[in-house]
Amino acid sequence: MTMLIDRQVLILQSIVENFITTNQPVGSKQIAQNIDFSSATIRNDMSKLEKEGLIKKTHISSGRVPSEKGYRYYVDYIKKDYELSNSENEKLKQLSGGDIVSENNYLEKNAIVLSDLTDCTAVILAPTKTDRRINKIEVILLSSRSILVILVTNIGEVFQQNYKLDADFTAEDIAEINKLLQSYFYDVDMATAHVMIHGELEKYLKNKVNNYDMIVVALNRLLQNKIKKTVALGGKYNLLKQPDIDNVEKLKEVVSLLEDDKIVELLDNNEVTDKPSIKIGTELKLGNIDDLSLVSSSYNTSKGQGVIAVFGPKRMDYSKIMTLIACVRDNLNNNLK
């Protein structure tokens, strides 16, 4: 951890918070308006902060902007509590009033309010049981080209789906398939089973059953449908309005990122807890997109655990967004039964 004296902490805080507000480089004279030190002292400390990699110069002025390391230091050691305004409180109160018509509509309503209050893109994943495991999965041959797949979970859910096939299968083929399903997939969580289908199952069946790939596709579809997470989006295109992303290729990548499956994958790849966590820039591991940050938190209902997240530029107002996410989390915990 970089050690800073109190004055340098105040200067870094001033640079980060001014840049969050204005999106303009911050100079010593601007800082001196709010901190009772001379411009010369502030410039000297700004040079030290730059050497530590916490701020950097831009090519258009002598002012400084926060670096990714500077944002991380601010988030971890400096950020202050955010006090909601009256209008923000009023908007949040709208979420707890009235009956919940449907879960999906309610999640979308929360995501829209969160995006409106943050001017970023808000994502809410519907709650799912994190402990859903397979108790039984079986394929039943209805005819030579028709099967029924039955899936029973450890919490008593029963799913079944008919599938038409493009080749003939025998009772012996199906017996071989069920033998493997029984030995490999009992008491395995559904997400892991989904991965195993394209690994061990496919490898084994390739040498045992003709046209095995059709069965793999059928099993994959059933599991994928049952583990697929419902995504509620608010302010989907708010990210595209941010001046921070001014490259056409990056804009295309951001649009692609906002597809449901990619959002779920991104959130699944980032550890989410019941306390807001923050990933900044390259910490998100999005390749060329290093201008975004993600603030996320889990929420818990009787239906399982869900995720709330806000995507925005690195210069997002972290204190405000963490406070708003906490409010939405508490609202969902209390009202989504």
CSV table of C-alpha atoms in Angstrom, one decimal:
chain,number,residue,atom,x,y,z
A,1,MET,CA,0.0,0.0,0.0
A,2,THR,CA,1.3,3.5,-0.9
A,3,MET,CA,1.7,5.6,2.2
A,4,LEU,CA,0.5,9.2,1.9
A,5,ILE,CA,0.5,12.0,4.4
A,6,ASP,CA,-2.8,13.7,5.2
A,7,ARG,CA,-2.2,16.6,2.9
A,8,GLN,CA,-1.6,14.3,-0.1
A,9,VAL,CA,-4.7,12.3,0.7
A,10,LEU,CA,-6.7,15.5,0.6
A,11,ILE,CA,-5.2,16.5,-2.7
A,12,LEU,CA,-5.8,13.1,-4.2
A,13,GLN,CA,-9.4,13.2,-2.9
A,14,SER,CA,-9.9,16.6,-4.5
A,15,ILE,CA,-8.5,15.5,-7.9
A,16,VAL,CA,-10.7,12.4,-8.0
A,17,GLU,CA,-13.9,14.1,-6.9
A,18,ASN,CA,-13.4,17.1,-9.2
A,19,PHE,CA,-12.7,14.8,-12.1
A,20,ILE,CA,-15.8,12.7,-11.3
A,21,THR,CA,-17.9,15.9,-11.4
A,22,THR,CA,-16.4,17.7,-14.4
A,23,ASN,CA,-14.5,15.2,-16.5
A,24,GLN,CA,-11.8,17.8,-16.8
A,25,PRO,CA,-8.1,17.7,-15.7
A,26,VAL,CA,-7.6,19.3,-12.3
A,27,GLY,CA,-4.9,21.9,-11.7
A,28,SER,CA,-3.3,23.2,-8.5
A,29,LYS,CA,-5.2,26.5,-8.5
A,30,GLN,CA,-8.5,24.6,-8.6
A,31,ILE,CA,-7.4,22.5,-5.7
A,32,ALA,CA,-6.2,25.5,-3.7
A,33,GLN,CA,-9.8,26.9,-3.8
A,34,ASN,CA,-10.9,24.1,-1.4
A,35,ILE,CA,-7.7,23.2,0.4
A,36,ASP,CA,-5.8,25.8,2.6
A,37,PHE,CA,-2.3,25.2,1.1
A,38,SER,CA,-0.3,27.2,-1.4
A,39,SER,CA,-0.4,26.3,-5.1
A,40,ALA,CA,3.4,25.6,-4.9
A,41,THR,CA,2.9,23.1,-2.1
A,42,ILE,CA,0.0,21.5,-3.9
A,43,ARG,CA,2.1,21.2,-7.1
A,44,ASN,CA,4.9,19.6,-5.2
A,45,ASP,CA,2.6,17.0,-3.7
A,46,MET,CA,0.9,16.5,-7.1
A,47,SER,CA,4.4,15.6,-8.5
A,48,LYS,CA,4.8,13.0,-5.7
A,49,LEU,CA,1.3,11.6,-6.4
A,50,GLU,CA,2.2,11.3,-10.0
A,51,LYS,CA,5.5,9.4,-9.2
A,52,GLU,CA,3.4,7.0,-7.1
A,53,GLY,CA,1.2,6.3,-10.1
A,54,LEU,CA,-1.9,7.7,-8.4
A,55,ILE,CA,-2.5,10.6,-10.9
A,56,LYS,CA,-1.3,11.4,-14.4
A,57,LYS,CA,-1.0,14.3,-16.8
A,58,THR,CA,-3.1,14.6,-19.8
A,59,HIS,CA,-1.8,15.7,-23.2
A,60,ILE,CA,-4.0,18.7,-23.3
A,61,SER,CA,-3.1,20.6,-20.1
A,62,SER,CA,-0.9,20.7,-17.0
A,63,GLY,CA,-3.8,19.4,-14.9
A,64,ARG,CA,-4.0,15.9,-13.6
A,65,VAL,CA,-6.5,13.1,-13.7
A,66,PRO,CA,-6.8,10.0,-11.5
A,67,SER,CA,-5.1,6.8,-12.7
A,68,GLU,CA,-6.6,3.4,-12.2
A,69,LYS,CA,-4.4,3.0,-9.2
A,70,GLY,CA,-5.6,6.4,-7.9
A,71,TYR,CA,-9.2,5.4,-8.2
A,72,ARG,CA,-8.4,2.1,-6.3
A,73,TYR,CA,-6.7,4.1,-3.5
A,74,TYR,CA,-9.7,6.4,-3.3
A,75,VAL,CA,-12.2,3.6,-3.1
A,76,ASP,CA,-10.2,1.6,-0.6
A,77,TYR,CA,-9.0,4.3,1.8
A,78,ILE,CA,-10.6,7.7,1.1
A,79,LYS,CA,-14.2,7.7,-0.1
A,80,LYS,CA,-16.7,9.2,2.2
A,81,ASP,CA,-20.3,8.3,3.0
A,82,TYR,CA,-22.9,9.6,0.6
A,83,GLU,CA,-26.1,11.3,1.9
A,84,LEU,CA,-29.1,10.7,-0.3
A,85,SER,CA,-31.0,13.8,-1.4
A,86,ASN,CA,-34.7,14.3,-0.8
A,87,SER,CA,-35.5,13.6,-4.5
A,88,GLU,CA,-33.4,10.4,-4.5
A,89,ASN,CA,-35.1,9.2,-1.4
A,90,GLU,CA,-38.5,9.9,-2.9
A,91,LYS,CA,-37.6,7.9,-6.0
A,92,LEU,CA,-36.4,5.0,-4.0
A,93,LYS,CA,-39.7,5.0,-1.9
A,94,GLN,CA,-41.6,4.3,-5.2
A,95,LEU,CA,-40.0,0.9,-5.2
A,96,SER,CA,-41.5,-0.3,-1.9
A,97,GLY,CA,-45.0,0.8,-2.5
A,98,GLY,CA,-47.8,-1.2,-4.1
A,99,ASP,CA,-48.2,-4.9,-4.9
A,100,ILE,CA,-45.6,-6.8,-6.9
A,101,VAL,CA,-47.4,-7.8,-10.1
A,102,SER,CA,-44.5,-10.1,-11.4
A,103,GLU,CA,-41.0,-10.7,-10.3
A,104,ASN,CA,-39.5,-9.7,-13.7
A,105,ASN,CA,-41.4,-6.4,-13.9
A,106,TYR,CA,-40.4,-5.6,-10.3
A,107,LEU,CA,-36.7,-6.3,-11.0
A,108,GLU,CA,-36.9,-4.2,-14.2
A,109,LYS,CA,-38.5,-1.3,-12.2
A,110,ASN,CA,-35.7,-1.4,-9.6
A,111,ALA,CA,-33.1,-1.5,-12.4
A,112,ILE,CA,-34.6,1.5,-14.2
A,113,VAL,CA,-34.7,3.6,-11.0
A,114,LEU,CA,-31.1,2.6,-10.2
A,115,SER,CA,-30.0,3.6,-13.7
A,116,ASP,CA,-31.9,6.9,-13.5
A,117,LEU,CA,-30.3,7.8,-10.2
A,118,THR,CA,-26.7,6.9,-11.3
A,119,ASP,CA,-26.9,7.8,-15.0
A,120,CYS,CA,-25.2,4.5,-15.6
A,121,THR,CA,-26.3,1.0,-16.8
A,122,ALA,CA,-28.0,-1.0,-14.0
A,123,VAL,CA,-28.3,-4.8,-14.1
A,124,ILE,CA,-30.3,-7.0,-11.8
A,125,LEU,CA,-30.1,-10.8,-12.0
A,126,ALA,CA,-33.2,-12.6,-10.7
A,127,PRO,CA,-32.7,-14.8,-7.6
A,128,THR,CA,-31.8,-18.4,-8.1
A,129,LYS,CA,-31.2,-21.2,-5.7
A,130,THR,CA,-27.4,-21.6,-5.4
A,131,ASP,CA,-27.7,-25.1,-4.0
A,132,ARG,CA,-29.8,-26.6,-6.8
A,133,ARG,CA,-28.3,-30.0,-7.5
A,134,ILE,CA,-29.3,-32.9,-9.7
A,135,ASN,CA,-31.0,-35.8,-7.9
A,136,LYS,CA,-31.8,-37.6,-11.1
A,137,ILE,CA,-31.5,-37.1,-14.9
A,138,GLU,CA,-32.9,-39.7,-17.2
A,139,VAL,CA,-33.5,-40.1,-20.9
A,140,ILE,CA,-36.6,-42.1,-22.0
A,141,LEU,CA,-36.9,-43.4,-25.5
A,142,LEU,CA,-40.5,-42.7,-26.8
A,143,SER,CA,-39.7,-43.8,-30.4
A,144,SER,CA,-36.6,-44.4,-32.4
A,145,ARG,CA,-36.5,-40.6,-33.1
A,146,SER,CA,-38.1,-39.1,-30.1
A,147,ILE,CA,-36.9,-38.9,-26.5
A,148,LEU,CA,-38.2,-37.5,-23.2
A,149,VAL,CA,-35.6,-36.0,-20.8
A,150,ILE,CA,-36.5,-35.9,-17.1
A,151,LEU,CA,-34.6,-33.8,-14.6
A,152,VAL,CA,-35.2,-33.9,-10.8
A,153,THR,CA,-33.4,-31.6,-8.4
A,154,ASN,CA,-32.6,-32.0,-4.8
A,155,ILE,CA,-35.3,-29.5,-3.8
A,156,GLY,CA,-38.0,-31.5,-5.5
A,157,GLU,CA,-38.3,-29.6,-8.8
A,158,VAL,CA,-39.2,-31.8,-11.8
A,159,PHE,CA,-38.5,-30.7,-15.3
A,160,GLN,CA,-39.2,-32.7,-18.5
A,161,GLN,CA,-38.9,-31.9,-22.2
A,162,ASN,CA,-39.6,-33.9,-25.4
A,163,TYR,CA,-37.0,-33.8,-28.2
A,164,LYS,CA,-37.3,-34.9,-31.8
A,165,LEU,CA,-34.1,-36.4,-33.2
A,166,ASP,CA,-32.8,-36.6,-36.8
A,167,ALA,CA,-31.5,-40.2,-36.5
A,168,ASP,CA,-32.6,-43.5,-35.0
A,169,PHE,CA,-31.7,-44.5,-31.5
A,170,THR,CA,-32.0,-48.0,-29.9
A,171,ALA,CA,-32.9,-49.0,-26.3
A,172,GLU,CA,-29.3,-50.1,-25.9
A,173,ASP,CA,-28.1,-46.6,-26.9
A,174,ILE,CA,-30.4,-45.0,-24.3
A,175,ALA,CA,-29.3,-47.5,-21.6
A,176,GLU,CA,-25.7,-46.6,-22.2
A,177,ILE,CA,-26.5,-42.9,-21.9
A,178,ASN,CA,-28.5,-43.3,-18.7
A,179,LYS,CA,-25.7,-45.4,-17.2
A,180,LEU,CA,-23.3,-42.5,-17.6
A,181,LEU,CA,-25.9,-39.9,-16.4
A,182,GLN,CA,-26.5,-42.0,-13.2
A,183,SER,CA,-22.8,-42.4,-12.4
A,184,TYR,CA,-21.6,-38.9,-13.2
A,185,PHE,CA,-24.4,-36.5,-12.5
A,186,TYR,CA,-25.9,-37.5,-9.2
A,187,ASP,CA,-25.7,-34.7,-6.6
A,188,VAL,CA,-23.9,-32.4,-9.1
A,189,ASP,CA,-24.9,-28.8,-9.2
A,190,MET,CA,-26.7,-27.9,-12.5
A,191,ALA,CA,-24.1,-25.4,-13.7
A,192,THR,CA,-21.3,-28.0,-13.3
A,193,ALA,CA,-23.4,-30.6,-15.1
A,194,HIS,CA,-23.9,-28.2,-18.0
A,195,VAL,CA,-20.1,-28.0,-18.3
A,196,MET,CA,-19.6,-31.8,-17.9
A,197,ILE,CA,-22.0,-32.5,-20.8
A,198,HIS,CA,-19.4,-31.0,-23.2
A,199,GLY,CA,-16.5,-32.8,-21.5
A,200,GLU,CA,-16.8,-36.2,-19.9
A,201,LEU,CA,-20.2,-37.1,-21.3
A,202,GLU,CA,-19.4,-36.2,-24.9
A,203,LYS,CA,-16.0,-37.9,-24.8
A,204,TYR,CA,-17.5,-41.1,-23.4
A,205,LEU,CA,-20.5,-41.3,-25.7
A,206,LYS,CA,-18.5,-40.6,-28.9
A,207,ASN,CA,-17.2,-44.2,-28.8
A,208,LYS,CA,-20.4,-45.8,-27.5
A,209,VAL,CA,-23.4,-44.3,-29.3
A,210,ASN,CA,-24.0,-43.4,-32.9
A,211,ASN,CA,-25.2,-39.8,-33.4
A,212,TYR,CA,-24.3,-39.1,-29.8
A,213,ASP,CA,-24.2,-35.4,-30.5
A,214,MET,CA,-28.0,-35.2,-30.8
A,215,ILE,CA,-28.4,-36.4,-27.2
A,216,VAL,CA,-25.8,-34.0,-26.0
A,217,VAL,CA,-27.7,-31.1,-27.6
A,218,ALA,CA,-30.9,-32.2,-26.0
A,219,LEU,CA,-29.4,-32.5,-22.5
A,220,ASN,CA,-27.6,-29.2,-23.0
A,221,ARG,CA,-30.8,-27.4,-24.0
A,222,LEU,CA,-32.7,-28.6,-20.9
A,223,LEU,CA,-29.9,-27.7,-18.5
A,224,GLN,CA,-29.2,-24.4,-20.2
A,225,ASN,CA,-32.9,-23.4,-20.0
A,226,LYS,CA,-33.0,-24.2,-16.3
A,227,ILE,CA,-29.8,-22.5,-15.2
A,228,LYS,CA,-30.3,-19.4,-17.5
A,229,LYS,CA,-30.6,-16.3,-15.3
A,230,THR,CA,-33.2,-13.6,-15.9
A,231,VAL,CA,-31.6,-10.3,-16.5
A,232,ALA,CA,-33.3,-6.9,-15.8
A,233,LEU,CA,-31.6,-3.9,-17.5
A,234,GLY,CA,-32.0,-0.3,-16.8
A,235,GLY,CA,-30.4,2.5,-18.8
A,236,LYS,CA,-28.9,0.0,-21.3
A,237,TYR,CA,-27.4,2.7,-23.5
A,238,ASN,CA,-26.3,5.1,-20.7
A,239,LEU,CA,-22.8,3.7,-21.2
A,240,LEU,CA,-22.8,4.8,-24.8
A,241,LYS,CA,-23.5,8.4,-23.8
A,242,GLN,CA,-20.4,8.6,-21.6
A,243,PRO,CA,-17.7,10.9,-23.0
A,244,ASP,CA,-15.1,8.6,-21.6
A,245,ILE,CA,-15.8,6.0,-24.3
A,246,ASP,CA,-14.9,8.0,-27.5
A,247,ASN,CA,-13.6,5.2,-29.7
A,248,VAL,CA,-16.0,3.5,-32.2
A,249,GLU,CA,-14.5,0.1,-31.8
A,250,LYS,CA,-14.8,0.3,-28.0
A,251,LEU,CA,-18.4,1.4,-28.4
A,252,LYS,CA,-19.1,-1.7,-30.5
A,253,GLU,CA,-17.5,-3.8,-27.8
A,254,VAL,CA,-19.6,-2.1,-25.1
A,255,VAL,CA,-22.8,-2.8,-27.1
A,256,SER,CA,-21.8,-6.5,-27.4
A,257,LEU,CA,-21.1,-6.6,-23.6
A,258,LEU,CA,-24.7,-5.6,-22.9
A,259,GLU,CA,-26.1,-8.8,-24.3
A,260,ASP,CA,-27.7,-10.8,-21.6
A,261,ASP,CA,-25.5,-13.9,-21.8
A,262,LYS,CA,-22.3,-11.8,-21.7
A,263,ILE,CA,-23.5,-9.8,-18.7
A,264,VAL,CA,-24.3,-13.0,-16.8
A,265,GLU,CA,-20.9,-14.4,-17.7
A,266,LEU,CA,-19.2,-11.2,-16.5
A,267,LEU,CA,-21.0,-11.2,-13.2
A,268,ASP,CA,-20.4,-14.9,-12.7
A,269,ASN,CA,-16.7,-14.4,-13.2
A,270,ASN,CA,-16.5,-11.6,-10.6
A,271,GLU,CA,-17.0,-12.7,-7.0
A,272,VAL,CA,-20.2,-11.0,-5.6
A,273,THR,CA,-21.0,-10.8,-1.9
A,274,ASP,CA,-23.7,-9.2,0.1
A,275,LYS,CA,-21.4,-6.1,0.5
A,276,PRO,CA,-20.9,-3.9,-2.5
A,277,SER,CA,-17.7,-4.8,-4.3
A,278,ILE,CA,-15.9,-2.7,-6.9
A,279,LYS,CA,-13.9,-3.7,-10.0
A,280,ILE,CA,-12.1,-0.8,-11.7
A,281,GLY,CA,-10.9,-0.7,-15.4
A,282,THR,CA,-8.5,-3.5,-16.2
A,283,GLU,CA,-9.6,-5.4,-13.0
A,284,LEU,CA,-12.7,-6.4,-15.1
A,285,LYS,CA,-10.5,-8.2,-17.6
A,286,LEU,CA,-12.5,-6.9,-20.6
A,287,GLY,CA,-9.6,-6.7,-23.1
A,288,ASN,CA,-9.7,-3.4,-24.9
A,289,ILE,CA,-12.4,-2.0,-22.7
A,290,ASP,CA,-10.5,-0.5,-19.8
A,291,ASP,CA,-12.6,2.6,-19.3
A,292,LEU,CA,-15.4,0.9,-17.2
A,293,SER,CA,-16.0,0.1,-13.6
A,294,LEU,CA,-18.4,-2.3,-12.0
A,295,VAL,CA,-20.0,-2.0,-8.6
A,296,SER,CA,-22.0,-5.1,-7.6
A,297,SER,CA,-23.7,-6.7,-4.6
A,298,SER,CA,-25.8,-9.9,-4.0
A,299,TYR,CA,-29.3,-9.8,-2.5
A,300,ASN,CA,-31.1,-12.7,-0.9
A,301,THR,CA,-34.8,-13.8,-1.0
A,302,SER,CA,-36.7,-17.0,-0.3
A,303,LYS,CA,-36.2,-17.9,-4.0
A,304,GLY,CA,-32.4,-17.7,-3.7
A,305,GLN,CA,-29.6,-15.3,-4.3
A,306,GLY,CA,-29.6,-12.6,-7.0
A,307,VAL,CA,-27.1,-9.9,-8.1
A,308,ILE,CA,-27.4,-6.1,-8.4
A,309,ALA,CA,-24.7,-4.3,-10.5
A,310,VAL,CA,-24.0,-0.9,-12.0
A,311,PHE,CA,-21.7,-0.4,-15.0
A,312,GLY,CA,-20.2,3.0,-15.5
A,313,PRO,CA,-17.1,4.9,-16.4
A,314,LYS,CA,-14.1,4.8,-14.1
A,315,ARG,CA,-14.9,8.3,-13.0
A,316,MET,CA,-18.3,7.1,-11.6
A,317,ASP,CA,-19.4,8.5,-8.2
A,318,TYR,CA,-18.4,5.4,-6.2
A,319,SER,CA,-19.8,6.6,-2.9
A,320,LYS,CA,-23.2,7.5,-4.4
A,321,ILE,CA,-23.5,4.3,-6.4
A,322,MET,CA,-22.5,2.0,-3.4
A,323,THR,CA,-25.1,3.8,-1.3
A,324,LEU,CA,-27.8,3.4,-3.9
A,325,ILE,CA,-27.0,-0.3,-4.6
A,326,ALA,CA,-27.3,-0.9,-0.8
A,327,CYS,CA,-30.7,0.7,-0.8
A,328,VAL,CA,-31.9,-1.3,-3.8
A,329,ARG,CA,-30.5,-4.5,-2.2
A,330,ASP,CA,-32.4,-3.9,1.1
A,331,ASN,CA,-35.5,-3.2,-0.9
A,332,LEU,CA,-35.3,-6.5,-2.8
A,333,ASN,CA,-34.4,-8.4,0.3
A,334,ASN,CA,-37.5,-7.1,2.1
A,335,ASN,CA,-40.0,-7.0,-0.7
A,336,LEU,CA,-39.2,-9.8,-3.2
A,337,LYS,CA,-40.6,-12.9,-1.5
